[in-house]
Structure formats: C-alpha cells, structure tokens
C-alpha cells in the first residue's frame, strides 16, 4: 500500500449538527453534539459564523472536555455547526479534527463531514498534481479544494452541484460560509441527516433526531438522498442537482450505530432493534434459564427476544459507563483490556445457569471471546449466543469502522468456526431477511454490503483522472 493509501485508509463514522438563525446557535450546537457523542469520541469541534468571518474551536476528546464557557462564548454568531469524530487506527491525530475551515479570496468556508468518499485517493492525487497543498487526510479538505475551484466562475448552488458530481461514496455533510449553512446528502443516502426547527423558527440539521430532542427542536423531515439544502436569511432553498440513485441506507445504523431514541431513515431505532430480537426468537429454539444482553448495544434485541420467547431477561453483565466504545482504543491489546473494563459478569446470578447472550454484532470477536470466557469462569453451565444481524463478512467503504476483511472474524470462519473460537455451546445469527423485516423498509432501500458484499457504489479503483475532467479545473 502506498503512503497516500495508508494515510487515506482510515474510515470514520461521525456526528454533525448545525443551527441557523438563533443568537445561541453555538450553545445549541454544543448540546446537539452532546447528544451525538456516541457517533464519535475522538475529537469535537464547532465553527460559528456572524455574517462575515468564521470562528472555530476544536480539540481532541469528548464534547464537554473540548468546550467550556469561555471557548463557547468566543464562537459567536447566529449560525454554527459542529462535528464529533470517530476514527480508526492511524488517523488519531489533531490534524484531522473537524470542522475544517479555510479562507479563499476573502471568503471563509468550513466543512463537517460524516461518511466516506470512495474516490478520495484519485481526487487527492489529481488535485496534488495540479498543485494543491493538503494539510490533512480528510475527505472534507478535498471537498473544499474542489469547491473553491468551482466558486471562481459559479454561484454557490452551482458550485456545490459541480463539486459533488465529482465525488463518489457516502457523505452527509454540513458546509458553511459566513452567512449560509448548507446540508448535503449523497444520492444513495448512506448516512442519516435530518432537519428540524426551533421555536423561534431557527433551523437545525443533525445526524440523528436525538440531537433535535435535546435542544427541543421539532423534527421536520429527513434531508433527502441527493438533496442540497441551503439555509440563509432568505429561508430554505432545496436543490436536487444530481440524477436520482437507488437509496442505500446503512442498515448498520439500526443494528448498532445510532442511538435507540433516534428515528433514523424515518423509523425508530429502538423499535427496530426489539423486532430483531423478536425475529431471533422466531428463527431459533433454545432452552435456557434466562437471556441476557451484552450491554448496552445488545439490550434492545435481548428485550425483544425475551418478550417473544417467554424466557426471562436478566442483566448478567454490568457495563462500566466510564469507558468509551471499545474500538476507540488504538491497539489490539488495549481493545482486549477495555472489553474487560467495560463488561463484568454478575457471578451470583450465573452459577449453574444455562444462559443465552444477545449481542448486536460480532466484528473481530474480541468482546465475545473474552466475555464468554468470563461467564464460564463465573460458573455458567451453558452459554449460547444470538446475534441480531447476519455475519459481517465484508468491509465497509461508506464510513462504518469495520476492519479489513482479514480481521473480520466472519470473513474467515464458518459460523461453526466462530462458535468454537468464542467458546460457545451454540451460536445463531439473525437471517438477512429477518434483519430487513425488522426495519419495515424493503431490502432494496438498504446498503447491506457488510453482509452480502453487494456494494451500491463501487469502491473505486476504476475511477481515473479522465472521469475528473471538468472537476476542479
Ligand atoms: P468485536 O468485539 O466482535 O470485535 O465487536 C463486537 C462488539 O463491538 C459488539 O458488542 C458491538 O456492539 C460493538 N460494535 C459493533 N460495531 C462497532 C463499531 O463499528 N464500532 C464500535 N466501537 N463498536 C462496534
Ligand atoms: Mg456491544
């Protein structure tokens, strides 16, 4: 792998939130990011606009650690947007914090991005060959390089349309100038993005509805796949500049990533996860004394399973809430350690019992292998596991932090092999049909690539310089 590929390898999920038209825009975005903290714990940032320049503060760590009264009060303006970042090994560096801000020919702009562009290596190389100087390894910086080239001869809407017609992959993104907030969602709609309104008529855009709830904004609608929504003093301007594409909502948002109190892609995450559990009960038949989740992510499917099967629910593992999500740790040895810190069995409850664990997903198998062992050590007589999605066999190119296939346990093992690796008495995964049924939308509207290997947007090597003609020139 070349240096550039190595540098670009990291993919990241993130959370974004923007407010237009409120004197406390910055504070509202701060609280919005607080609600979206589960989407990224590595860094946080807010950019604010007051009609002229853009002020910015960002730092490594959690939202409340990065901001305080003093930093927030320096970010004044009626317009603000923010970002929480979640990245994988290698890119855990301050230089990649967002929003990313630039100034070009007197115009200040900033971008905050959730998703992953699949042709960023080609775009990056093309732009560098033309003389562009890059400061970061972020897709957002490519967006700004392309945009400023278009702005020279176009107005903002036309420049945005042209810029994103060069970009392939997943992007739910916020862009701001000193006086406008722009929400952009890729034509497939991989990642969520929704629109809400505050009591005073100010607009809010956020990755998930839980951010709207916290700041008491009313949910209006999703930003549509392929929509560019420009928000400024003249109100909303909605454009659909690209040909429509097949919707490809990331089903993993519902399996794991999003917060259960959010509505994502127009339906509630909690209810979908409970239905996944109920369908696991329909698809399997296991005798056990009780069912327990690996908390927190397994809670909702475990509840659905318990209610549908009649097997009692117990909380057999206690979650330590003062540790972040497991994958945040940069090395495998740290990851193992944080699984132990995070989940500890209730020994009294487990002695001599036949238990069913409900887990939302198995990625590397780290959590399962380590915690099943701990349940056995605590005296469990039988340990069965139900997983509320099918085996994750394929890499994600659209922003979910899945490792390369050599680290995905289901890419290299049969279900029987995984059962043995995790030390289980039995292991069952929810069928793909069951998973889709739990959501209530037709299968065609989802990206299911991590399960079936069918990538809605090809993960790129064929993207050549020729395809870029007219982009960024
Ligand atoms: P494993 O331990 O098998 O590598 O990963 C599975 C565990 O990680 C599950 O408990 C699941 O809730 C969680 N998980 C699944 N996908 C992701 C992800 O993209 N990021 C993080 N941080 N955790 C994940
Ligand atoms: Mg989990």
Tab-separated table of C-alpha atoms and ligand atoms in Angstrom:
chain	number	residue	atom	x	y	z
A	1	UNK	CA	0.000	0.000	0.000
A	2	UNK	CA	1.373	3.419	-0.936
A	3	UNK	CA	1.863	6.176	1.623
A	4	UNK	CA	-1.186	8.014	0.386
A	5	UNK	CA	-3.340	4.891	0.530
A	6	UNK	CA	-2.035	4.182	4.016
A	7	UNK	CA	-2.853	7.717	5.010
A	8	UNK	CA	-6.306	7.539	3.486
A	9	UNK	CA	-7.100	4.092	4.768
A	10	UNK	CA	-8.812	5.159	7.982
A	11	UNK	CA	-12.556	5.393	7.659
A	12	UNK	CA	-14.669	7.200	10.127
A	13	UNK	CA	-18.159	7.498	11.365
A	14	UNK	CA	-19.050	10.873	12.780
A	15	UNK	CA	-21.864	13.045	14.036
A	16	UNK	CA	-22.767	16.501	12.747
A	17	UNK	CA	-25.116	19.239	13.890
A	18	UNK	CA	-25.795	22.761	12.599
A	19	UNK	CA	-28.093	25.627	13.622
A	20	UNK	CA	-29.080	28.643	11.538
A	21	UNK	CA	-30.928	31.695	12.848
A	22	UNK	CA	-30.502	31.705	16.624
A	23	UNK	CA	-28.493	34.015	18.879
A	24	UNK	CA	-27.389	30.959	20.888
A	25	UNK	CA	-26.514	28.902	17.813
A	26	UNK	CA	-23.155	27.807	19.246
A	27	UNK	CA	-24.589	26.586	22.551
A	28	UNK	CA	-27.385	24.743	20.761
A	29	UNK	CA	-24.832	23.004	18.539
A	30	UNK	CA	-22.792	22.168	21.641
A	31	UNK	CA	-25.793	20.376	23.160
A	32	UNK	CA	-26.602	18.768	19.817
A	33	UNK	CA	-23.080	17.337	19.719
A	34	UNK	CA	-23.505	16.132	23.289
A	35	UNK	CA	-26.485	14.066	22.125
A	36	UNK	CA	-24.424	12.740	19.203
A	37	UNK	CA	-21.388	11.856	21.300
A	38	UNK	CA	-21.914	8.114	20.653
A	39	UNK	CA	-21.116	8.810	16.965
A	40	UNK	CA	-17.591	9.924	17.790
A	41	UNK	CA	-15.464	10.334	20.881
A	42	UNK	CA	-12.110	11.165	19.394
A	43	UNK	CA	-12.457	14.872	18.724
A	44	UNK	CA	-15.083	17.592	18.712
A	45	UNK	CA	-15.306	20.996	17.052
A	46	UNK	CA	-17.666	23.903	16.430
A	47	UNK	CA	-17.482	26.638	13.779
A	48	UNK	CA	-19.645	29.765	14.095
A	49	UNK	CA	-20.486	32.469	11.587
A	50	UNK	CA	-21.656	36.028	12.189
A	51	UNK	CA	-22.241	37.122	8.606
A	52	UNK	CA	-18.579	37.827	7.959
A	53	UNK	CA	-15.834	35.514	9.161
A	54	UNK	CA	-15.997	32.055	10.709
A	55	UNK	CA	-14.639	31.394	14.193
A	56	UNK	CA	-13.616	27.875	15.165
A	57	UNK	CA	-12.689	25.841	18.199
A	58	UNK	CA	-11.848	22.154	18.152
A	59	UNK	CA	-9.894	19.695	20.226
A	60	UNK	CA	-9.235	16.037	20.947
A	61	UNK	CA	-11.602	14.313	23.364
A	62	UNK	CA	-15.239	14.391	24.408
A	63	UNK	CA	-17.548	17.355	23.814
A	64	UNK	CA	-17.591	18.573	27.461
A	65	UNK	CA	-13.803	18.296	27.657
A	66	UNK	CA	-13.171	20.258	24.472
A	67	UNK	CA	-15.511	23.164	25.263
A	68	UNK	CA	-16.120	25.387	28.272
A	69	UNK	CA	-17.997	28.648	28.831
A	70	UNK	CA	-15.024	30.701	27.648
A	71	UNK	CA	-14.422	28.803	24.402
A	72	UNK	CA	-18.135	28.736	23.589
A	73	UNK	CA	-18.565	32.451	24.199
A	74	UNK	CA	-15.777	33.230	21.722
A	75	UNK	CA	-17.777	31.449	18.998
A	76	UNK	CA	-20.492	33.969	18.406
A	77	UNK	CA	-22.908	34.225	15.545
A	78	UNK	CA	-26.413	33.251	14.551
A	79	UNK	CA	-25.028	30.340	12.579
A	80	UNK	CA	-22.983	27.422	13.909
A	81	UNK	CA	-22.133	23.865	13.056
A	82	UNK	CA	-20.194	21.134	14.800
A	83	UNK	CA	-18.691	17.724	14.446
A	84	UNK	CA	-17.780	14.746	16.612
A	85	UNK	CA	-15.257	12.437	15.086
A	86	UNK	CA	-14.728	8.740	15.386
A	87	UNK	CA	-11.848	7.230	13.545
A	88	UNK	CA	-9.819	4.078	13.367
A	89	UNK	CA	-6.186	3.280	13.921
A	90	UNK	CA	-3.666	5.596	12.349
A	91	UNK	CA	-5.671	8.750	11.989
A	92	UNK	CA	-5.993	9.593	15.648
A	93	UNK	CA	-4.331	12.955	15.269
A	94	UNK	CA	-5.339	16.553	15.950
A	95	UNK	CA	-4.730	17.491	12.331
A	96	UNK	CA	-7.839	15.549	11.287
A	97	UNK	CA	-10.226	17.261	13.688
A	98	UNK	CA	-13.297	18.868	12.126
A	99	UNK	CA	-14.918	21.212	11.141
A	100	UNK	CA	-12.242	22.064	8.626
A	101	UNK	CA	-12.034	25.786	7.850
A	102	UNK	CA	-10.327	27.672	5.031
A	103	UNK	CA	-10.206	31.186	3.662
A	104	UNK	CA	-10.024	31.674	-0.073
A	105	UNK	CA	-10.127	35.002	-1.990
A	106	UNK	CA	-11.696	36.686	1.019
A	107	UNK	CA	-14.379	34.040	1.567
A	108	UNK	CA	-14.382	31.910	4.719
A	109	UNK	CA	-15.790	28.393	4.488
A	110	UNK	CA	-15.950	25.363	6.733
A	111	UNK	CA	-16.983	21.740	6.270
A	112	UNK	CA	-18.036	18.969	8.651
A	113	UNK	CA	-18.420	15.531	7.146
A	114	UNK	CA	-19.939	12.181	8.102
A	115	UNK	CA	-19.265	9.284	5.761
A	116	UNK	CA	-16.514	8.139	3.492
A	117	UNK	CA	-15.800	9.124	-0.088
A	118	UNK	CA	-14.674	6.119	-2.121
A	119	UNK	CA	-12.711	8.064	-4.740
A	120	UNK	CA	-10.711	10.240	-2.381
A	121	UNK	CA	-7.343	8.746	-3.343
A	122	UNK	CA	-7.888	9.562	-7.033
A	123	UNK	CA	-9.194	13.042	-6.241
A	124	UNK	CA	-6.359	13.747	-3.836
A	125	UNK	CA	-3.732	12.679	-6.368
A	126	UNK	CA	-5.361	14.649	-9.143
A	127	UNK	CA	-5.536	17.803	-7.049
A	128	UNK	CA	-1.942	17.444	-5.839
A	129	UNK	CA	-0.727	17.018	-9.399
A	130	UNK	CA	-2.449	20.305	-10.137
A	131	UNK	CA	-0.557	21.972	-7.322
A	132	UNK	CA	-2.972	21.746	-4.399
A	133	UNK	CA	-1.382	21.598	-0.958
A	134	UNK	CA	-3.125	19.348	1.564
A	135	UNK	CA	-2.901	19.751	5.297
A	136	UNK	CA	-4.977	16.772	6.412
A	137	UNK	CA	-6.104	13.271	5.466
A	138	UNK	CA	-9.757	14.283	5.474
A	139	UNK	CA	-12.345	13.969	2.760
A	140	UNK	CA	-13.569	17.415	3.844
A	141	UNK	CA	-10.402	19.077	2.638
A	142	UNK	CA	-10.882	17.578	-0.830
A	143	UNK	CA	-14.431	18.955	-0.865
A	144	UNK	CA	-13.118	22.459	-0.178
A	145	UNK	CA	-10.384	22.239	-2.810
A	146	UNK	CA	-12.966	21.246	-5.406
A	147	UNK	CA	-15.453	23.835	-4.236
A	148	UNK	CA	-13.149	26.851	-4.390
A	149	UNK	CA	-12.233	25.972	-7.988
A	150	UNK	CA	-15.894	25.959	-8.925
A	151	UNK	CA	-16.704	29.107	-6.967
A	152	UNK	CA	-14.402	31.163	-9.172
A	153	UNK	CA	-16.923	31.020	-12.017
A	154	UNK	CA	-20.171	29.867	-10.383
A	155	UNK	CA	-22.560	30.866	-7.652
A	156	UNK	CA	-22.734	28.734	-4.504
A	157	UNK	CA	-25.546	26.327	-5.558
A	158	UNK	CA	-23.987	25.636	-8.970
A	159	UNK	CA	-20.536	25.249	-7.441
A	160	UNK	CA	-21.858	22.747	-4.898
A	161	UNK	CA	-23.668	20.770	-7.605
A	162	UNK	CA	-20.495	20.600	-9.699
A	163	UNK	CA	-18.247	19.757	-6.758
A	164	UNK	CA	-20.262	16.791	-5.550
A	165	UNK	CA	-20.794	15.430	-9.022
A	166	UNK	CA	-17.088	14.503	-8.836
A	167	UNK	CA	-17.412	12.742	-5.506
A	168	UNK	CA	-18.421	9.096	-5.068
A	169	UNK	CA	-19.481	7.369	-1.899
A	170	UNK	CA	-21.093	8.342	1.365
A	171	UNK	CA	-21.401	11.898	2.568
A	172	UNK	CA	-23.834	13.550	4.900
A	173	UNK	CA	-22.201	16.872	5.245
A	174	UNK	CA	-22.542	20.415	6.514
A	175	UNK	CA	-20.894	23.295	4.769
A	176	UNK	CA	-20.942	26.900	5.935
A	177	UNK	CA	-19.932	30.266	4.672
A	178	UNK	CA	-20.170	33.299	6.945
A	179	UNK	CA	-23.871	33.676	6.162
A	180	UNK	CA	-25.228	30.322	4.894
A	181	UNK	CA	-25.499	26.800	6.229
A	182	UNK	CA	-25.669	24.082	3.574
A	183	UNK	CA	-26.644	20.444	4.180
A	184	UNK	CA	-25.659	17.906	1.525
A	185	UNK	CA	-26.568	14.218	1.413
A	186	UNK	CA	-25.213	11.827	-1.192
A	187	UNK	CA	-27.647	10.450	-3.783
A	188	UNK	CA	-27.676	6.983	-2.155
A	189	UNK	CA	-28.330	8.445	1.287
A	190	UNK	CA	-25.915	6.086	3.047
A	191	UNK	CA	-25.692	8.081	6.261
A	192	UNK	CA	-28.598	9.754	8.023
A	193	UNK	CA	-29.263	13.503	8.212
A	194	UNK	CA	-32.420	15.229	9.375
A	195	UNK	CA	-33.928	18.704	9.536
A	196	UNK	CA	-35.677	20.285	12.490
A	197	UNK	CA	-36.960	23.665	13.636
A	198	UNK	CA	-36.619	25.547	16.906
A	199	UNK	CA	-39.422	27.522	18.489
A	200	UNK	CA	-38.123	30.831	17.111
A	201	UNK	CA	-38.086	29.432	13.568
A	202	UNK	CA	-34.348	28.668	13.524
A	203	UNK	CA	-33.365	25.592	11.525
A	204	UNK	CA	-31.387	22.641	12.843
A	205	UNK	CA	-29.682	19.908	10.840
A	206	UNK	CA	-28.393	16.839	12.671
A	207	UNK	CA	-27.206	13.287	12.091
A	208	UNK	CA	-29.899	11.894	14.376
A	209	UNK	CA	-33.163	13.070	15.879
A	210	UNK	CA	-31.864	12.601	19.456
A	211	UNK	CA	-29.948	15.864	18.893
A	212	UNK	CA	-33.192	17.647	17.956
A	213	UNK	CA	-34.911	16.284	21.079
A	214	UNK	CA	-32.236	17.616	23.389
A	215	UNK	CA	-32.485	21.175	22.100
A	216	UNK	CA	-36.286	20.956	21.797
A	217	UNK	CA	-36.347	21.292	18.044
A	218	UNK	CA	-39.281	19.882	16.171
A	219	UNK	CA	-38.447	17.178	13.623
A	220	UNK	CA	-39.448	18.344	10.141
A	221	UNK	CA	-38.053	15.735	7.766
A	222	UNK	CA	-35.006	13.875	6.511
A	223	UNK	CA	-32.580	15.711	4.271
A	224	UNK	CA	-33.337	13.622	1.185
A	225	UNK	CA	-30.774	11.464	-0.598
A	226	UNK	CA	-29.260	13.658	-3.312
A	227	UNK	CA	-30.546	16.883	-1.752
A	228	UNK	CA	-28.606	20.112	-1.266
A	229	UNK	CA	-30.398	22.300	1.264
A	230	UNK	CA	-29.177	25.887	1.501
A	231	UNK	CA	-30.284	27.760	4.622
A	232	UNK	CA	-29.750	31.510	4.852
A	233	UNK	CA	-31.629	34.735	5.643
A	234	UNK	CA	-33.903	34.106	2.656
A	235	UNK	CA	-35.065	30.777	4.122
A	236	UNK	CA	-34.643	27.298	2.668
A	237	UNK	CA	-33.602	26.510	-0.872
A	238	UNK	CA	-33.776	22.801	-1.729
A	239	UNK	CA	-31.961	21.524	-4.815
A	240	UNK	CA	-31.652	18.064	-6.328
A	241	UNK	CA	-28.757	18.645	-8.702
A	242	UNK	CA	-27.809	15.025	-9.477
A	243	UNK	CA	-29.637	12.162	-11.185
A	244	UNK	CA	-31.506	10.076	-8.600
A	245	UNK	CA	-29.805	6.885	-7.383
A	246	UNK	CA	-31.083	3.770	-5.649
A	247	UNK	CA	-31.472	4.511	-1.930
A	248	UNK	CA	-28.798	2.673	0.069
A	249	UNK	CA	-29.444	3.423	3.732
A	250	UNK	CA	-26.804	1.902	6.015
A	251	UNK	CA	-28.664	-0.813	7.927
A	252	UNK	CA	-25.839	-0.936	10.468
A	253	UNK	CA	-27.072	2.405	11.819
A	254	UNK	CA	-30.093	0.433	13.033
A	255	UNK	CA	-28.119	-2.629	14.133
A	256	UNK	CA	-25.536	-0.790	16.196
A	257	UNK	CA	-24.509	2.729	15.459
A	258	UNK	CA	-27.439	5.076	16.039
A	259	UNK	CA	-28.991	5.866	19.404
A	260	UNK	CA	-32.175	3.878	20.144
A	261	UNK	CA	-34.137	7.027	20.973
A	262	UNK	CA	-33.462	8.360	17.466
A	263	UNK	CA	-35.564	7.960	14.370
A	264	UNK	CA	-33.134	7.174	11.582
A	265	UNK	CA	-34.162	6.957	7.908
A	266	UNK	CA	-37.642	7.814	9.161
A	267	UNK	CA	-38.159	4.993	11.677
A	268	UNK	CA	-37.299	4.359	15.289
A	269	UNK	CA	-34.103	2.525	16.177
A	270	UNK	CA	-35.366	1.093	19.490
A	271	UNK	CA	-38.396	-0.500	17.871
A	272	UNK	CA	-36.320	-1.955	15.021
A	273	UNK	CA	-33.826	-3.497	17.472
A	274	UNK	CA	-36.625	-5.030	19.545
A	275	UNK	CA	-38.110	-6.557	16.407
A	276	UNK	CA	-34.679	-8.003	15.532
A	277	UNK	CA	-34.778	-9.772	18.920
A	278	UNK	CA	-38.342	-10.979	18.390
A	279	UNK	CA	-37.380	-12.402	14.996
A	280	UNK	CA	-34.382	-14.158	16.563
A	281	UNK	CA	-36.901	-15.902	18.842
A	282	UNK	CA	-38.907	-16.928	15.787
A	283	UNK	CA	-35.859	-18.236	13.931
A	284	UNK	CA	-34.351	-20.251	16.817
A	285	UNK	CA	-35.409	-22.583	19.610
A	286	UNK	CA	-33.065	-22.734	22.582
A	287	UNK	CA	-33.818	-23.880	26.112
A	288	UNK	CA	-32.256	-21.657	28.755
A	289	UNK	CA	-32.787	-20.307	32.267
A	290	UNK	CA	-32.508	-16.709	31.150
A	291	UNK	CA	-31.479	-14.394	28.366
A	292	UNK	CA	-29.042	-11.517	28.893
A	293	UNK	CA	-27.588	-8.804	26.662
A	294	UNK	CA	-24.027	-7.657	26.311
A	295	UNK	CA	-24.990	-4.128	27.363
A	296	UNK	CA	-25.687	-1.514	26.156
A	297	UNK	CA	-25.839	-2.283	22.467
A	298	UNK	CA	-27.448	-5.733	22.942
A	299	UNK	CA	-30.151	-4.528	25.379
A	300	UNK	CA	-32.961	-3.837	22.943
A	301	UNK	CA	-32.752	-7.046	20.903
A	302	UNK	CA	-32.441	-9.015	24.165
A	303	UNK	CA	-35.645	-7.403	25.420
A	304	UNK	CA	-37.418	-8.187	22.159
A	305	UNK	CA	-36.175	-11.775	22.333
A	306	UNK	CA	-37.287	-12.206	25.961
A	307	UNK	CA	-40.761	-10.834	25.289
A	308	UNK	CA	-41.252	-13.006	22.205
A	309	UNK	CA	-39.781	-16.240	23.618
A	310	UNK	CA	-41.083	-16.008	27.177
A	311	UNK	CA	-37.553	-16.683	28.516
A	312	UNK	CA	-36.848	-14.291	31.408
A	313	UNK	CA	-34.475	-11.370	30.903
A	314	UNK	CA	-31.625	-10.816	33.365
A	315	UNK	CA	-28.798	-8.328	33.391
A	316	UNK	CA	-25.968	-10.829	33.772
A	317	UNK	CA	-23.207	-8.397	32.777
A	318	UNK	CA	-22.700	-4.958	34.231
A	319	UNK	CA	-21.417	-2.249	31.992
A	320	UNK	CA	-18.932	0.293	33.269
A	321	UNK	CA	-20.098	3.554	31.740
A	322	UNK	CA	-16.846	5.377	32.208
A	323	UNK	CA	-15.173	3.713	29.242
A	324	UNK	CA	-15.697	4.695	25.639
A	325	UNK	CA	-16.734	2.406	22.831
A	326	UNK	CA	-14.301	-0.473	22.522
A	327	UNK	CA	-12.940	0.331	19.093
A	328	UNK	CA	-11.643	3.691	20.154
A	329	UNK	CA	-8.551	2.050	21.580
A	330	UNK	CA	-5.791	2.149	19.001
A	331	UNK	CA	-4.172	-1.242	19.527
A	332	UNK	CA	-5.492	-4.786	19.890
A	333	UNK	CA	-4.026	-5.227	23.372
A	334	UNK	CA	-5.777	-2.054	24.556
A	335	UNK	CA	-9.002	-3.265	22.983
A	336	UNK	CA	-8.886	-6.543	24.932
A	337	UNK	CA	-8.269	-4.658	28.120
A	338	UNK	CA	-11.129	-2.237	27.618
A	339	UNK	CA	-13.577	-5.106	26.981
A	340	UNK	CA	-12.730	-6.418	30.447
A	341	UNK	CA	-13.044	-2.993	31.989
A	342	UNK	CA	-16.340	-2.464	30.228
A	343	UNK	CA	-18.306	-5.659	30.938
A	344	UNK	CA	-18.166	-7.717	34.118
A	345	UNK	CA	-20.405	-10.718	34.949
A	346	UNK	CA	-22.735	-10.908	37.957
A	347	UNK	CA	-21.295	-14.126	39.370
A	348	UNK	CA	-24.118	-14.938	41.770
A	349	UNK	CA	-26.674	-14.905	39.009
A	350	UNK	CA	-24.721	-17.118	36.638
A	351	UNK	CA	-23.659	-20.089	38.745
A	352	UNK	CA	-25.023	-23.308	37.222
A	353	UNK	CA	-27.310	-21.453	34.771
A	354	UNK	CA	-27.963	-22.029	31.072
A	355	UNK	CA	-27.764	-18.578	29.526
A	356	UNK	CA	-28.464	-17.007	26.164
A	357	UNK	CA	-26.486	-13.879	25.331
A	358	UNK	CA	-27.930	-11.454	22.830
A	359	UNK	CA	-25.292	-9.432	21.023
A	360	UNK	CA	-25.973	-6.845	18.319
A	361	UNK	CA	-22.999	-7.814	16.151
A	362	UNK	CA	-19.696	-9.663	16.121
A	363	UNK	CA	-16.864	-7.843	14.391
A	364	UNK	CA	-13.432	-9.125	15.399
A	365	UNK	CA	-14.834	-11.451	18.047
A	366	UNK	CA	-12.911	-9.664	20.805
A	367	UNK	CA	-15.920	-8.971	23.028
A	368	UNK	CA	-17.454	-12.418	22.590
A	369	UNK	CA	-14.312	-14.456	23.154
A	370	UNK	CA	-13.253	-12.562	26.228
A	371	UNK	CA	-16.681	-12.231	27.868
A	372	UNK	CA	-17.900	-15.767	27.169
A	373	UNK	CA	-14.799	-16.946	28.989
A	374	UNK	CA	-15.710	-14.709	31.915
A	375	UNK	CA	-19.249	-16.172	32.019
A	376	UNK	CA	-17.788	-19.687	32.155
A	377	UNK	CA	-15.417	-18.604	34.926
A	378	UNK	CA	-18.456	-17.280	36.787
A	379	UNK	CA	-19.958	-20.792	36.646
A	380	UNK	CA	-22.461	-20.627	33.751
A	381	UNK	CA	-23.458	-24.198	32.770
A	382	UNK	CA	-24.264	-23.434	29.129
A	383	UNK	CA	-23.570	-20.300	27.097
A	384	UNK	CA	-25.476	-19.710	23.853
A	385	UNK	CA	-25.258	-16.588	21.731
A	386	UNK	CA	-27.759	-14.927	19.410
A	387	UNK	CA	-26.620	-12.095	17.160
A	388	UNK	CA	-29.181	-9.592	15.915
A	389	UNK	CA	-27.692	-9.325	12.410
A	390	UNK	CA	-26.108	-11.773	9.928
A	391	UNK	CA	-22.354	-12.481	9.903
A	392	UNK	CA	-20.420	-9.318	8.939
A	393	UNK	CA	-18.205	-10.722	6.197
A	394	UNK	CA	-17.322	-7.703	4.078
A	395	UNK	CA	-15.509	-4.417	4.664
A	396	UNK	CA	-17.430	-1.147	4.771
A	397	UNK	CA	-16.351	1.587	2.347
A	398	UNK	CA	-19.019	4.038	3.413
A	399	UNK	CA	-17.984	5.067	6.886
A	400	UNK	CA	-18.583	2.261	9.385
A	401	UNK	CA	-15.474	1.342	11.286
A	402	UNK	CA	-15.109	-2.246	10.147
A	403	UNK	CA	-11.601	-3.562	9.961
A	404	UNK	CA	-10.207	-5.035	6.759
A	405	UNK	CA	-11.585	-8.486	5.965
A	406	UNK	CA	-8.571	-10.279	7.406
A	407	UNK	CA	-9.673	-9.019	10.828
A	408	UNK	CA	-13.407	-9.641	10.390
A	409	UNK	CA	-13.903	-12.963	12.115
A	410	UNK	CA	-16.889	-13.944	9.925
A	411	UNK	CA	-14.897	-13.319	6.740
A	412	UNK	CA	-12.510	-16.099	7.640
A	413	UNK	CA	-14.583	-18.551	9.672
A	414	UNK	CA	-17.797	-20.519	9.260
A	415	UNK	CA	-20.477	-19.960	11.896
A	416	UNK	CA	-19.336	-23.227	13.462
A	417	UNK	CA	-15.752	-21.947	13.442
A	418	UNK	CA	-16.822	-18.716	15.160
A	419	UNK	CA	-18.816	-20.685	17.744
A	420	UNK	CA	-15.696	-22.649	18.553
A	421	UNK	CA	-13.480	-19.532	18.602
A	422	UNK	CA	-15.827	-17.781	21.029
A	423	UNK	CA	-16.158	-20.896	23.209
A	424	UNK	CA	-19.961	-21.131	22.908
A	425	UNK	CA	-22.379	-24.053	23.197
A	426	UNK	CA	-24.331	-22.666	20.251
A	427	UNK	CA	-24.312	-19.588	18.037
A	428	UNK	CA	-27.086	-18.253	15.769
A	429	UNK	CA	-27.237	-15.146	13.639
A	430	UNK	CA	-30.407	-13.378	12.532
A	431	UNK	CA	-31.080	-14.030	8.839
A	432	UNK	CA	-30.711	-11.164	6.375
A	433	UNK	CA	-34.434	-11.442	5.598
A	434	UNK	CA	-35.171	-11.233	9.332
A	435	UNK	CA	-32.985	-8.162	9.727
A	436	UNK	CA	-34.655	-6.348	6.842
A	437	UNK	CA	-38.120	-7.403	8.077
A	438	UNK	CA	-37.329	-5.861	11.468
A	439	UNK	CA	-36.875	-2.466	9.849
A	440	UNK	CA	-40.088	-2.321	7.824
A	441	UNK	CA	-38.433	-0.941	4.660
A	442	UNK	CA	-37.820	-3.003	1.506
A	443	UNK	CA	-34.387	-4.634	1.215
A	444	UNK	CA	-33.593	-2.616	-1.963
A	445	UNK	CA	-33.519	0.595	0.072
A	446	UNK	CA	-30.613	-0.559	2.241
A	447	UNK	CA	-26.904	-0.920	1.825
A	448	UNK	CA	-26.352	-4.494	3.020
A	449	UNK	CA	-22.796	-4.725	1.693
A	450	UNK	CA	-21.226	-5.750	5.014
A	451	UNK	CA	-23.456	-8.827	4.951
A	452	UNK	CA	-23.831	-9.694	1.263
A	453	UNK	CA	-20.844	-7.991	-0.390
A	454	UNK	CA	-23.043	-6.076	-2.850
A	455	UNK	CA	-21.591	-2.563	-2.907
A	456	UNK	CA	-24.067	0.061	-4.156
A	457	UNK	CA	-21.223	2.389	-5.185
A	458	UNK	CA	-18.122	0.533	-6.388
A	459	UNK	CA	-15.189	1.050	-4.057
A	460	UNK	CA	-13.366	2.698	-6.710
A	461	UNK	CA	-10.060	1.592	-8.250
A	462	UNK	CA	-11.563	2.202	-11.706
A	463	UNK	CA	-12.008	5.900	-11.049
A	464	UNK	CA	-9.478	7.542	-13.345
A	465	UNK	CA	-8.297	11.043	-13.959
A	466	UNK	CA	-10.430	11.185	-17.093
A	467	UNK	CA	-13.560	10.901	-15.003
A	468	UNK	CA	-12.434	14.090	-13.291
A	469	UNK	CA	-12.376	16.281	-16.353
A	470	UNK	CA	-14.298	19.408	-15.568
A	471	UNK	CA	-13.944	18.804	-11.844
A	472	UNK	CA	-11.787	21.230	-10.022
A	473	UNK	CA	-10.456	22.884	-13.143
B	1	LIG	P1	-15.986	-7.429	18.469
B	1	LIG	O1	-15.697	-7.394	19.924
B	1	LIG	O2	-16.579	-8.718	17.983
B	1	LIG	O3	-14.796	-7.024	17.643
B	1	LIG	O4	-17.076	-6.308	18.173
B	1	LIG	C1	-18.396	-6.508	18.571
B	1	LIG	C2	-18.801	-5.541	19.627
B	1	LIG	O5	-18.491	-4.207	19.231
B	1	LIG	C3	-20.287	-5.592	19.845
B	1	LIG	O6	-20.537	-5.549	21.240
B	1	LIG	C4	-20.822	-4.357	19.155
B	1	LIG	O7	-21.837	-3.751	19.942
B	1	LIG	C5	-19.649	-3.448	19.029
B	1	LIG	N1	-19.528	-2.866	17.680
B	1	LIG	C6	-20.049	-3.273	16.520
B	1	LIG	N2	-19.705	-2.446	15.508
B	1	LIG	C7	-18.948	-1.489	16.049
B	1	LIG	C8	-18.324	-0.323	15.523
B	1	LIG	O8	-18.373	-0.008	14.345
B	1	LIG	N3	-17.653	0.436	16.443
B	1	LIG	C9	-17.600	0.117	17.761
B	1	LIG	N4	-16.961	0.915	18.591
B	1	LIG	N5	-18.177	-0.958	18.261
B	1	LIG	C10	-18.837	-1.761	17.429
B	2	LIG	MG1	-21.754	-4.029	22.078
